[in-house]
Short mmCIF file of C-alpha atoms in Angstrom, two decimals:
data_model
loop_
_atom_site.label_atom_id
_atom_site.label_comp_id
_atom_site.label_asym_id
_atom_site.label_seq_id
_atom_site.Cartn_x
_atom_site.Cartn_y
_atom_site.Cartn_z
CA MET A 1 60.19 -13.86 -22.07
CA TYR A 2 56.37 -12.58 -21.12
CA SER A 3 55.59 -10.10 -19.14
CA HIS A 4 52.62 -9.11 -17.11
CA THR A 5 50.41 -7.22 -19.63
CA TYR A 6 47.69 -5.29 -19.42
CA TYR A 7 44.63 -5.29 -20.99
CA ILE A 8 41.53 -3.93 -21.66
CA GLN A 9 38.14 -5.07 -23.49
CA ALA A 10 35.07 -3.86 -24.83
CA PRO A 11 32.68 -5.86 -22.96
CA PRO A 12 30.73 -8.07 -25.02
CA ALA A 13 28.34 -6.96 -27.02
CA LYS A 14 25.43 -9.36 -28.89
CA ARG A 15 26.57 -7.71 -32.58
CA ALA A 16 30.06 -5.89 -33.42
CA PRO A 17 30.15 -2.29 -34.32
CA PRO A 18 28.25 -1.99 -38.10
CA PRO A 19 30.49 -1.33 -41.29
CA ILE A 20 30.54 2.43 -42.32
CA LYS A 21 30.01 3.07 -45.59
CA ALA A 22 31.60 3.93 -47.99
CA LEU A 23 32.10 6.69 -49.75
CA SER A 24 30.57 7.90 -53.64
CA ALA A 25 33.60 8.63 -54.64
CA LYS A 26 35.74 6.29 -55.83
CA ASN A 27 39.11 8.36 -55.90
CA VAL A 28 38.04 9.71 -52.60
CA LYS A 29 42.03 9.29 -50.63
CA ILE A 30 42.07 8.46 -47.41
CA PRO A 31 43.36 11.18 -45.49
CA GLU A 32 45.86 10.12 -43.53
CA ALA A 33 48.04 11.28 -40.66
CA SER A 34 49.91 15.10 -40.58
CA TYR A 35 52.45 13.87 -37.45
CA SER A 36 54.38 10.99 -36.57
CA ILE A 37 52.31 11.93 -32.76
CA THR A 38 47.93 11.91 -33.33
CA PRO A 39 46.17 12.41 -30.19
CA ILE A 40 43.21 9.25 -29.96
CA GLY A 41 39.34 11.52 -30.30
CA ASN A 42 37.36 11.71 -27.32
CA SER A 43 41.01 10.56 -25.56
CA LYS A 44 43.60 10.94 -23.41
CA HIS A 45 45.17 8.39 -26.20
CA PHE A 46 47.98 8.74 -28.55
CA MET A 47 48.11 6.54 -32.13
CA VAL A 48 51.17 6.77 -33.43
CA SER A 49 51.68 3.76 -36.16
CA ALA A 50 49.86 0.20 -37.38
CA PHE A 51 51.61 -2.92 -38.89
CA ILE A 52 50.93 -5.78 -40.47
CA ASP A 53 51.54 -8.49 -37.24
CA HIS A 54 52.50 -11.44 -39.61
CA ARG A 55 53.26 -13.68 -36.59
CA LEU A 56 50.17 -12.97 -34.91
CA ASP A 57 48.03 -14.52 -37.35
CA GLY A 58 47.82 -10.66 -39.56
CA VAL A 59 46.31 -9.12 -37.12
CA ILE A 60 46.60 -4.65 -37.24
CA GLN A 61 48.66 -3.23 -34.05
CA VAL A 62 48.79 0.45 -33.35
CA ILE A 63 51.50 1.19 -31.75
CA SER A 64 50.16 4.24 -28.68
CA ILE A 65 50.81 6.49 -25.73
CA ILE A 66 47.64 5.43 -23.72
CA ASN A 67 46.85 7.20 -20.39
CA ARG A 68 46.86 4.48 -17.55
CA ASN A 69 44.55 6.08 -15.72
CA SER A 70 42.01 7.18 -18.42
CA LEU A 71 41.29 2.89 -19.27
CA GLN A 72 38.42 3.21 -21.64
CA PRO A 73 37.10 0.56 -24.06
CA LEU A 74 38.46 1.41 -27.88
CA TYR A 75 37.31 0.81 -31.03
CA CYS A 76 39.49 0.40 -34.38
CA VAL A 77 38.51 1.58 -38.29
CA TYR A 78 40.36 0.12 -40.50
CA CYS A 79 39.61 0.59 -44.08
CA SER A 80 40.36 -0.91 -47.82
CA ALA A 81 41.88 1.63 -50.73
CA ARG A 82 37.72 1.17 -52.38
CA GLN A 83 36.63 2.77 -48.76
CA VAL A 84 35.04 0.21 -46.88
CA CYS A 85 35.74 0.63 -43.59
CA LYS A 86 34.94 -1.81 -40.99
CA THR A 87 34.71 -1.37 -37.33
CA VAL A 88 36.13 -4.58 -34.60
CA TYR A 89 36.52 -3.81 -31.06
CA THR A 90 40.56 -3.93 -29.76
CA ASP A 91 42.79 -5.23 -26.79
CA VAL A 92 45.10 -2.16 -25.27
CA GLN A 93 47.99 -4.05 -24.24
CA ILE A 94 50.46 -1.60 -22.03
CA HIS A 95 54.00 -2.28 -21.71
CA SER A 96 54.81 -3.08 -18.15
CA ASP A 97 58.03 -1.13 -18.53
CA HIS A 98 55.84 2.27 -17.93
CA PHE A 99 58.33 3.52 -14.89
CA GLY A 100 55.37 4.94 -13.06
CA TYR A 101 55.00 7.63 -15.90
CA PRO A 102 50.74 7.68 -16.16
CA TYR A 103 51.37 7.50 -20.35
CA GLY A 104 53.32 4.48 -22.04
CA ALA A 105 53.92 2.35 -24.66
CA SER A 106 51.39 0.43 -26.08
CA ASP A 107 50.54 -2.10 -28.34
CA VAL A 108 46.58 -1.75 -29.23
CA ILE A 109 46.15 -5.22 -31.06
CA CYS A 110 43.12 -5.15 -34.26
CA LYS A 111 41.57 -8.62 -34.79
CA GLY A 112 39.22 -8.88 -37.32
CA GLU A 113 38.32 -10.01 -40.98
CA HIS A 114 39.71 -9.06 -44.89
CA MET A 115 42.40 -7.91 -43.23
CA GLN A 116 44.48 -8.39 -45.36
CA HIS A 117 42.69 -6.10 -47.78
CA ALA A 118 43.34 -2.57 -44.68
CA THR A 119 45.25 -0.10 -46.14
CA HIS A 120 44.98 2.77 -42.74
CA VAL A 121 43.31 2.44 -39.61
CA LEU A 122 41.60 4.31 -37.20
CA ILE A 123 41.57 3.83 -33.29
CA THR A 124 38.44 6.35 -31.96
CA ASN A 125 36.63 5.21 -28.92
CA GLU A 126 33.18 4.35 -28.80
CA LYS A 127 31.16 7.91 -28.19
CA GLY A 128 34.28 9.02 -31.14
CA SER A 129 32.68 8.70 -34.56
CA ALA A 130 34.40 7.71 -37.72
CA ASP A 131 34.85 9.31 -41.21
CA LEU A 132 36.54 9.60 -43.58
CA LYS A 133 37.40 13.48 -42.66
CA MET A 134 39.33 11.77 -39.55
CA GLU A 135 43.84 11.27 -39.77
CA TYR A 136 43.69 7.90 -40.28
CA LEU A 137 47.15 5.70 -40.27
CA PRO A 138 48.71 3.97 -43.36
CA ILE A 139 49.53 0.36 -42.13
CA LYS A 140 53.39 -1.14 -43.25
CA ASN A 141 54.09 -4.50 -43.01
CA LYS A 142 51.67 -6.30 -44.90
CA VAL A 143 54.17 -8.15 -46.42
CA VAL A 144 57.01 -10.84 -45.59
CA GLN A 145 59.96 -9.49 -46.86
CA GLU A 146 63.35 -12.06 -46.04
CA THR A 147 65.50 -10.47 -48.01
CA PHE A 148 66.20 -6.59 -45.94
CA LYS A 149 67.75 -3.58 -47.71
CA PHE A 150 70.26 -2.88 -44.76
CA ASN A 151 72.04 -5.35 -42.70
CA PHE A 152 72.41 -3.24 -39.57
CA THR A 153 70.52 0.21 -38.48
CA VAL A 154 70.88 2.11 -36.06
CA CYS A 155 67.81 2.96 -32.84
CA ILE A 156 68.72 5.98 -31.62
CA SER A 157 65.40 6.71 -29.49
CA SER A 158 65.05 10.61 -28.66
CA LEU A 159 66.62 14.38 -29.15
CA PHE A 160 66.71 16.56 -27.45
CA GLY A 161 66.87 19.98 -25.19
CA GLY A 162 68.67 21.73 -28.08
CA TYR A 163 71.18 18.76 -28.42
CA ASN A 164 74.37 19.82 -29.55
CA ASN A 165 76.92 16.87 -29.98
CA VAL A 166 78.55 18.08 -33.44
CA LEU A 167 81.91 15.97 -33.14
CA GLN A 168 81.29 13.14 -30.98
CA PHE A 169 78.30 12.78 -33.52
CA ALA A 170 79.65 12.55 -36.42
CA GLN A 171 82.79 10.49 -35.27
CA THR A 172 80.44 8.43 -33.79
CA MET A 173 78.27 7.97 -37.24
CA GLU A 174 81.95 7.45 -39.25
CA MET A 175 82.84 4.97 -36.53
CA TYR A 176 79.58 2.43 -37.50
CA LYS A 177 80.11 3.20 -40.83
CA LEU A 178 83.20 1.14 -40.07
CA LEU A 179 81.23 -0.99 -37.87
CA GLY A 180 79.39 -2.26 -41.21
CA VAL A 181 75.45 0.03 -40.05
CA GLN A 182 74.75 1.13 -43.75
CA HIS A 183 71.50 2.72 -41.73
CA VAL A 184 71.57 5.22 -38.85
CA VAL A 185 67.43 5.99 -38.01
CA ILE A 186 66.83 9.37 -35.04
CA TYR A 187 63.24 9.63 -33.70
CA ASN A 188 63.82 14.29 -33.44
CA THR A 189 62.27 16.37 -30.38
CA SER A 190 64.83 18.76 -30.81
CA CYS A 191 68.78 19.97 -31.23
CA GLY A 192 70.54 22.37 -31.75
CA PRO A 193 71.19 24.68 -34.33
CA ASP A 194 74.92 23.24 -35.77
CA LEU A 195 73.66 19.81 -35.40
CA GLU A 196 71.05 19.85 -37.39
CA LYS A 197 73.05 21.09 -40.03
CA LEU A 198 75.12 18.29 -39.51
CA LEU A 199 71.75 15.37 -39.81
CA LYS A 200 70.28 17.16 -42.80
CA HIS A 201 73.99 16.75 -44.22
CA TYR A 202 74.05 12.30 -43.44
CA GLU A 203 69.89 12.44 -43.97
CA THR A 204 71.38 13.48 -47.14
CA GLU A 205 73.99 11.47 -47.96
CA GLY A 206 71.15 8.20 -47.48
CA MET A 207 72.32 6.92 -44.37
CA LEU A 208 69.85 8.68 -41.79
CA GLU A 209 66.00 8.33 -41.56
CA ILE A 210 64.84 11.81 -38.93
CA VAL A 211 61.34 10.74 -37.81
CA SER A 212 60.35 14.22 -37.15
CA TRP A 213 58.75 13.26 -33.32
CA PRO A 214 57.10 16.79 -31.05
CA ILE A 215 56.27 14.54 -28.24
CA ASP A 216 56.46 17.62 -26.09
CA LYS A 217 53.32 19.23 -28.59
CA PHE A 218 51.65 16.92 -26.82
CA LEU A 219 52.63 15.82 -23.51
CA ASN A 220 55.26 17.37 -20.89
CA PRO A 221 58.27 14.18 -20.91
CA SER A 222 59.76 13.35 -18.37
CA ARG A 223 64.32 14.47 -19.48
CA GLY A 224 65.30 11.38 -17.17
CA TRP A 225 63.39 7.58 -16.13
CA ASP A 226 63.28 7.93 -12.27
CA ILE A 227 59.88 10.13 -11.94
CA ARG A 228 61.12 11.45 -8.23
CA LEU A 229 63.33 12.53 -9.93
CA HIS A 230 62.23 13.73 -13.13
CA LYS A 231 58.70 14.34 -13.50
CA GLY A 232 56.56 13.89 -16.72
CA ASP A 233 53.53 12.89 -17.66
CA ILE A 234 55.62 10.23 -19.73
CA GLN A 235 59.41 8.51 -19.39
CA TYR A 236 62.59 10.02 -21.07
CA TYR A 237 60.38 11.46 -24.12
CA GLY A 238 59.24 8.80 -24.86
CA GLN A 239 61.70 7.23 -24.90
CA LEU A 240 59.83 3.14 -25.88
CA VAL A 241 57.45 4.36 -27.82
CA THR A 242 59.84 5.28 -30.02
CA LEU A 243 62.15 1.93 -29.40
CA ASN A 244 59.32 -0.11 -30.34
CA GLU A 245 57.61 1.86 -33.40
CA CYS A 246 62.22 1.63 -34.97
CA ILE A 247 62.22 -2.39 -34.11
CA TYR A 248 59.16 -2.23 -36.04
CA ARG A 249 59.69 -0.12 -39.20
CA HIS A 250 62.31 -1.22 -39.85
CA MET A 251 61.24 -5.39 -39.53
CA TYR A 252 61.53 -6.09 -42.93
CA GLN A 253 64.16 -3.31 -43.82
CA SER A 254 67.05 -4.39 -41.54
CA LYS A 255 68.89 -7.86 -40.46
CA TYR A 256 69.28 -6.96 -37.56
CA ILE A 257 68.77 -3.06 -35.63
CA LEU A 258 70.82 -1.88 -32.25
CA LEU A 259 69.01 -0.23 -30.01
CA ASN A 260 71.78 2.53 -29.03
CA ASP A 261 72.25 6.19 -27.30
CA ILE A 262 73.54 8.77 -29.52
CA ASP A 263 77.27 7.95 -26.97
CA GLU A 264 77.34 5.11 -27.56
CA ILE A 265 78.84 2.93 -29.71
CA ILE A 266 78.75 -1.02 -29.63
CA MET A 267 82.45 -1.42 -30.45
CA PRO A 268 83.14 -4.98 -31.61
CA TYR A 269 86.30 -6.35 -30.08
CA LYS A 270 87.44 -9.54 -31.65
CA HIS A 271 86.63 -9.33 -34.84
CA ALA A 272 87.41 -6.45 -37.63
CA SER A 273 83.70 -5.57 -37.58
CA LEU A 274 79.83 -6.01 -37.10
CA PRO A 275 78.78 -8.19 -39.67
CA PRO A 276 81.38 -11.47 -38.51
CA LEU A 277 80.97 -10.48 -34.67
CA MET A 278 77.06 -11.80 -35.88
CA GLU A 279 77.80 -14.16 -37.75
CA ASP A 280 79.78 -15.94 -35.59
CA LEU A 281 77.02 -15.02 -32.44
CA GLN A 282 74.61 -16.58 -34.58
CA SER A 283 76.34 -19.52 -35.85
CA ALA A 284 76.73 -20.29 -31.94
CA HIS A 285 73.24 -19.19 -30.53
CA PRO A 286 70.61 -19.92 -33.62
CA ASN A 287 67.60 -19.61 -32.15
CA ILE A 288 68.02 -16.21 -30.47
CA GLY A 289 67.28 -12.94 -31.52
CA VAL A 290 68.10 -10.58 -28.77
CA PHE A 291 71.98 -9.81 -28.26
CA LEU A 292 72.28 -8.42 -24.87
CA ILE A 293 75.40 -5.84 -24.93
CA GLU A 294 77.12 -4.16 -21.65
CA ASN A 295 77.68 -0.89 -21.07
CA HIS A 296 80.99 1.26 -20.12
CA ILE A 297 81.80 4.15 -19.16
CA PHE A 298 84.58 6.32 -20.76
CA PRO A 299 85.06 9.28 -18.83
CA LYS A 300 84.66 12.49 -20.57
CA THR A 301 86.65 14.45 -17.43
CA GLN A 302 89.44 11.74 -18.39
CA PHE A 303 92.26 12.94 -21.07
CA GLU A 304 95.07 10.85 -22.91
CA GLU A 305 97.97 12.31 -22.65
CA SER A 306 99.69 12.29 -25.46
CA GLY A 307 97.53 14.57 -27.54
CA LYS A 308 97.72 13.44 -29.95
CA PHE A 309 93.71 13.69 -31.25
CA LYS A 310 94.00 16.93 -29.93
CA ARG A 311 93.11 18.51 -32.92
CA ALA A 312 93.70 22.00 -34.63
CA GLU A 313 90.93 20.81 -36.70
CA TRP A 314 87.84 20.03 -34.42
CA LYS A 315 89.34 23.74 -31.88
CA ASN A 316 86.09 25.40 -32.42
CA ILE A 317 83.53 22.49 -33.39
CA PRO A 318 81.12 21.87 -31.05
CA GLY A 319 81.05 18.81 -28.87
CA VAL A 320 82.74 16.34 -27.24
CA ASN A 321 86.12 13.69 -29.50
CA ILE A 322 85.60 10.52 -28.59
CA MET A 323 89.71 9.91 -29.03
CA GLU A 324 90.77 11.67 -26.19
CA HIS A 325 88.88 9.30 -23.92
CA ILE A 326 90.49 6.27 -23.90
CA TYR A 327 90.35 5.34 -19.62
CA ARG A 328 87.30 3.74 -18.71
CA GLU A 329 85.34 2.38 -15.33
CA PRO A 330 86.06 -0.27 -14.04
CA PRO A 331 82.40 -2.48 -13.24
CA GLN A 332 81.47 -2.29 -9.81
CA LYS A 333 80.57 -5.33 -7.48
CA ASN A 334 77.50 -5.90 -6.31
CA VAL A 335 75.58 -2.55 -9.44
CA TYR A 336 74.09 -2.73 -11.76
CA ASN A 337 75.55 -3.24 -15.52
CA PRO A 338 73.36 -2.13 -18.10
CA THR A 339 72.98 -3.27 -20.84
CA LYS A 340 72.78 -2.17 -25.10
CA MET A 341 70.85 -4.95 -27.55
CA ILE A 342 71.73 -6.30 -30.96
CA VAL A 343 67.64 -7.82 -32.16
CA ASN A 344 66.78 -9.41 -34.87
CA PRO A 345 62.82 -7.04 -34.89
CA ARG A 346 61.48 -10.47 -36.34
CA LYS A 347 62.01 -11.68 -33.17
CA VAL A 348 60.78 -9.47 -30.95
CA GLN A 349 57.38 -8.02 -29.88
CA GLN A 350 58.11 -5.57 -27.19
CA THR A 351 60.66 -4.09 -26.07
CA SER A 352 61.85 -1.78 -23.26
CA VAL A 353 65.78 0.24 -23.15
CA HIS A 354 68.15 -2.25 -21.74
CA SER A 355 65.83 -5.43 -22.77
CA THR A 356 63.21 -7.77 -24.94
CA LEU A 357 59.88 -7.28 -22.63
CA LYS A 358 58.39 -10.42 -25.63
CA ASP A 359 60.35 -11.72 -27.38
CA LEU A 360 60.71 -15.47 -29.82
CA GLY A 361 63.77 -17.74 -29.30
CA GLY A 362 65.51 -15.66 -25.47
CA SER A 363 68.31 -13.97 -25.41
CA PHE A 364 71.86 -14.24 -25.06
CA HIS A 365 74.46 -12.11 -22.44
CA VAL A 366 77.31 -11.57 -24.71
CA PRO A 367 81.06 -11.83 -22.82
CA PHE A 368 83.39 -8.49 -22.05
CA ASP A 369 85.49 -9.36 -23.92
CA VAL A 370 83.96 -10.41 -27.35
CA CYS A 371 82.07 -7.37 -27.46
CA ARG A 372 81.32 -4.16 -25.34
CA ILE A 373 79.19 0.04 -24.54
CA VAL A 374 81.92 2.44 -26.07
CA HIS A 375 80.13 4.76 -23.99
CA VAL A 376 82.23 8.81 -22.98
CA ARG A 377 79.90 10.32 -20.92
CA VAL A 378 80.76 11.98 -17.88
CA PRO A 379 82.13 10.14 -15.16
CA LEU A 380 79.68 7.19 -12.85
CA GLN A 381 82.50 6.54 -10.74
CA ALA A 382 83.97 10.15 -9.79
CA HIS A 383 85.81 9.40 -6.88
CA LEU A 384 88.79 7.31 -9.18
CA THR A 385 91.52 8.93 -10.43
CA LYS A 386 93.36 8.48 -14.03
CA GLU A 387 95.66 5.48 -12.61
CA GLN A 388 91.87 3.40 -11.80
CA LEU A 389 90.61 3.28 -14.45
CA PHE A 390 91.40 0.21 -17.76
CA VAL A 391 93.54 1.86 -20.27
CA ASP A 392 90.98 0.54 -23.84
CA ARG A 393 92.26 2.34 -26.77
CA ARG A 394 90.64 -0.20 -29.20
CA ILE A 395 89.02 2.78 -31.35
CA TRP A 396 92.60 4.25 -32.01
CA ASP A 397 92.17 0.75 -33.76
CA PHE A 398 90.74 2.74 -36.87
CA GLU A 399 92.21 6.40 -36.58
CA GLN A 400 92.75 6.21 -40.19
CA LYS A 401 89.94 6.27 -42.28
CA LEU A 402 87.85 8.48 -39.18
CA ILE A 403 89.92 10.44 -39.18
CA GLN A 404 89.60 10.89 -42.42
CA ASN A 405 86.51 10.35 -43.50
CA ILE A 406 85.58 12.65 -39.97
CA ASP A 407 86.89 15.01 -41.37
CA GLN A 408 85.66 14.88 -44.89
CA THR A 409 81.99 15.13 -43.76
CA LEU A 410 82.48 18.39 -41.95
CA LYS A 411 84.25 19.47 -44.40
CA LEU A 412 80.71 18.57 -46.71
CA SER A 413 78.58 19.94 -43.91
CA GLY A 414 80.25 23.18 -43.83
CA PHE A 415 82.44 22.69 -40.44
CA LEU A 416 85.78 23.03 -42.17
#
């Protein structure tokens, strides 16, 4: 499904911009960007990361943050390992979902000759001078891979505001391990001191990849998605930028990617784990690359009555104990229930939060009884009594191994 996209193209010129001359020193290294967000000189725009898109005839695609109110022609400077650089015009494609904020996730597309030899790229404007004193982005995904390092990767779009929910994070990570996830990626703007300690543990262990995301150093990010309620330059700490970046970053590293929030678990209900779930879904829908999973709220204000998981060992661990919250809100009639996704990244070109914007092969809404999201958070229907909620003990099916693994992690990371 294709959404409307804005295109900016430089006015036609009689001849292309001249190539930038190679440096005479053969061993001079092309300087690389210091941060995950790099300002584009003499503009209000930013570049994030660069990839070869083999689905689009090998163009260079630069994931970018573009100010929609300051559109201007942009140029692409791409360089080979020998420091031979060429300049071409770009197409700037601003994603249609920007929620009305001035800055939006965008793809800057560079088309030119011999791009397969390019190792680095720089986006500049017509007034900018491009030379090897500027910071370039290394170009990733240069080779198509058909075997993958990971079967399942979870992309967590943003961590901010001193988030310090240690217990729920540990429980979620250990739950994902039991479900078959090998890799979790977090874009970290800020977190609390306790959670930082836990993140370091998972990073050292090898399951967690932390991408520094200092968007608050460059823009005033919104804490939400509704510009009427949450003012700022860009929606929810650049959530749409990080989700798209994560898909391209793991295009040839992971067979599937789960796109969901830090307090959500994509939970199979008819399969023991994610691999058999996806094997069945994919065999039934061989051309589909996007599987939509319904979100269901488990209010953290309603506690399981026996107290069997109100463990003394976890009493002083900051955060929510998801094993105490087994009551699920009923779906609301005539109210949109947002979905999250399991995707084949090689079939996604642009994504939003709850659905893709551009994909190859379409999407499938996974039935509620097959798989759904366990989302422990503040209630959405706070007026409901416990008797009006559904009992959903799915997470208890894993209790023995889950508790053992959580305790071990809390000990290794210094909490117990």
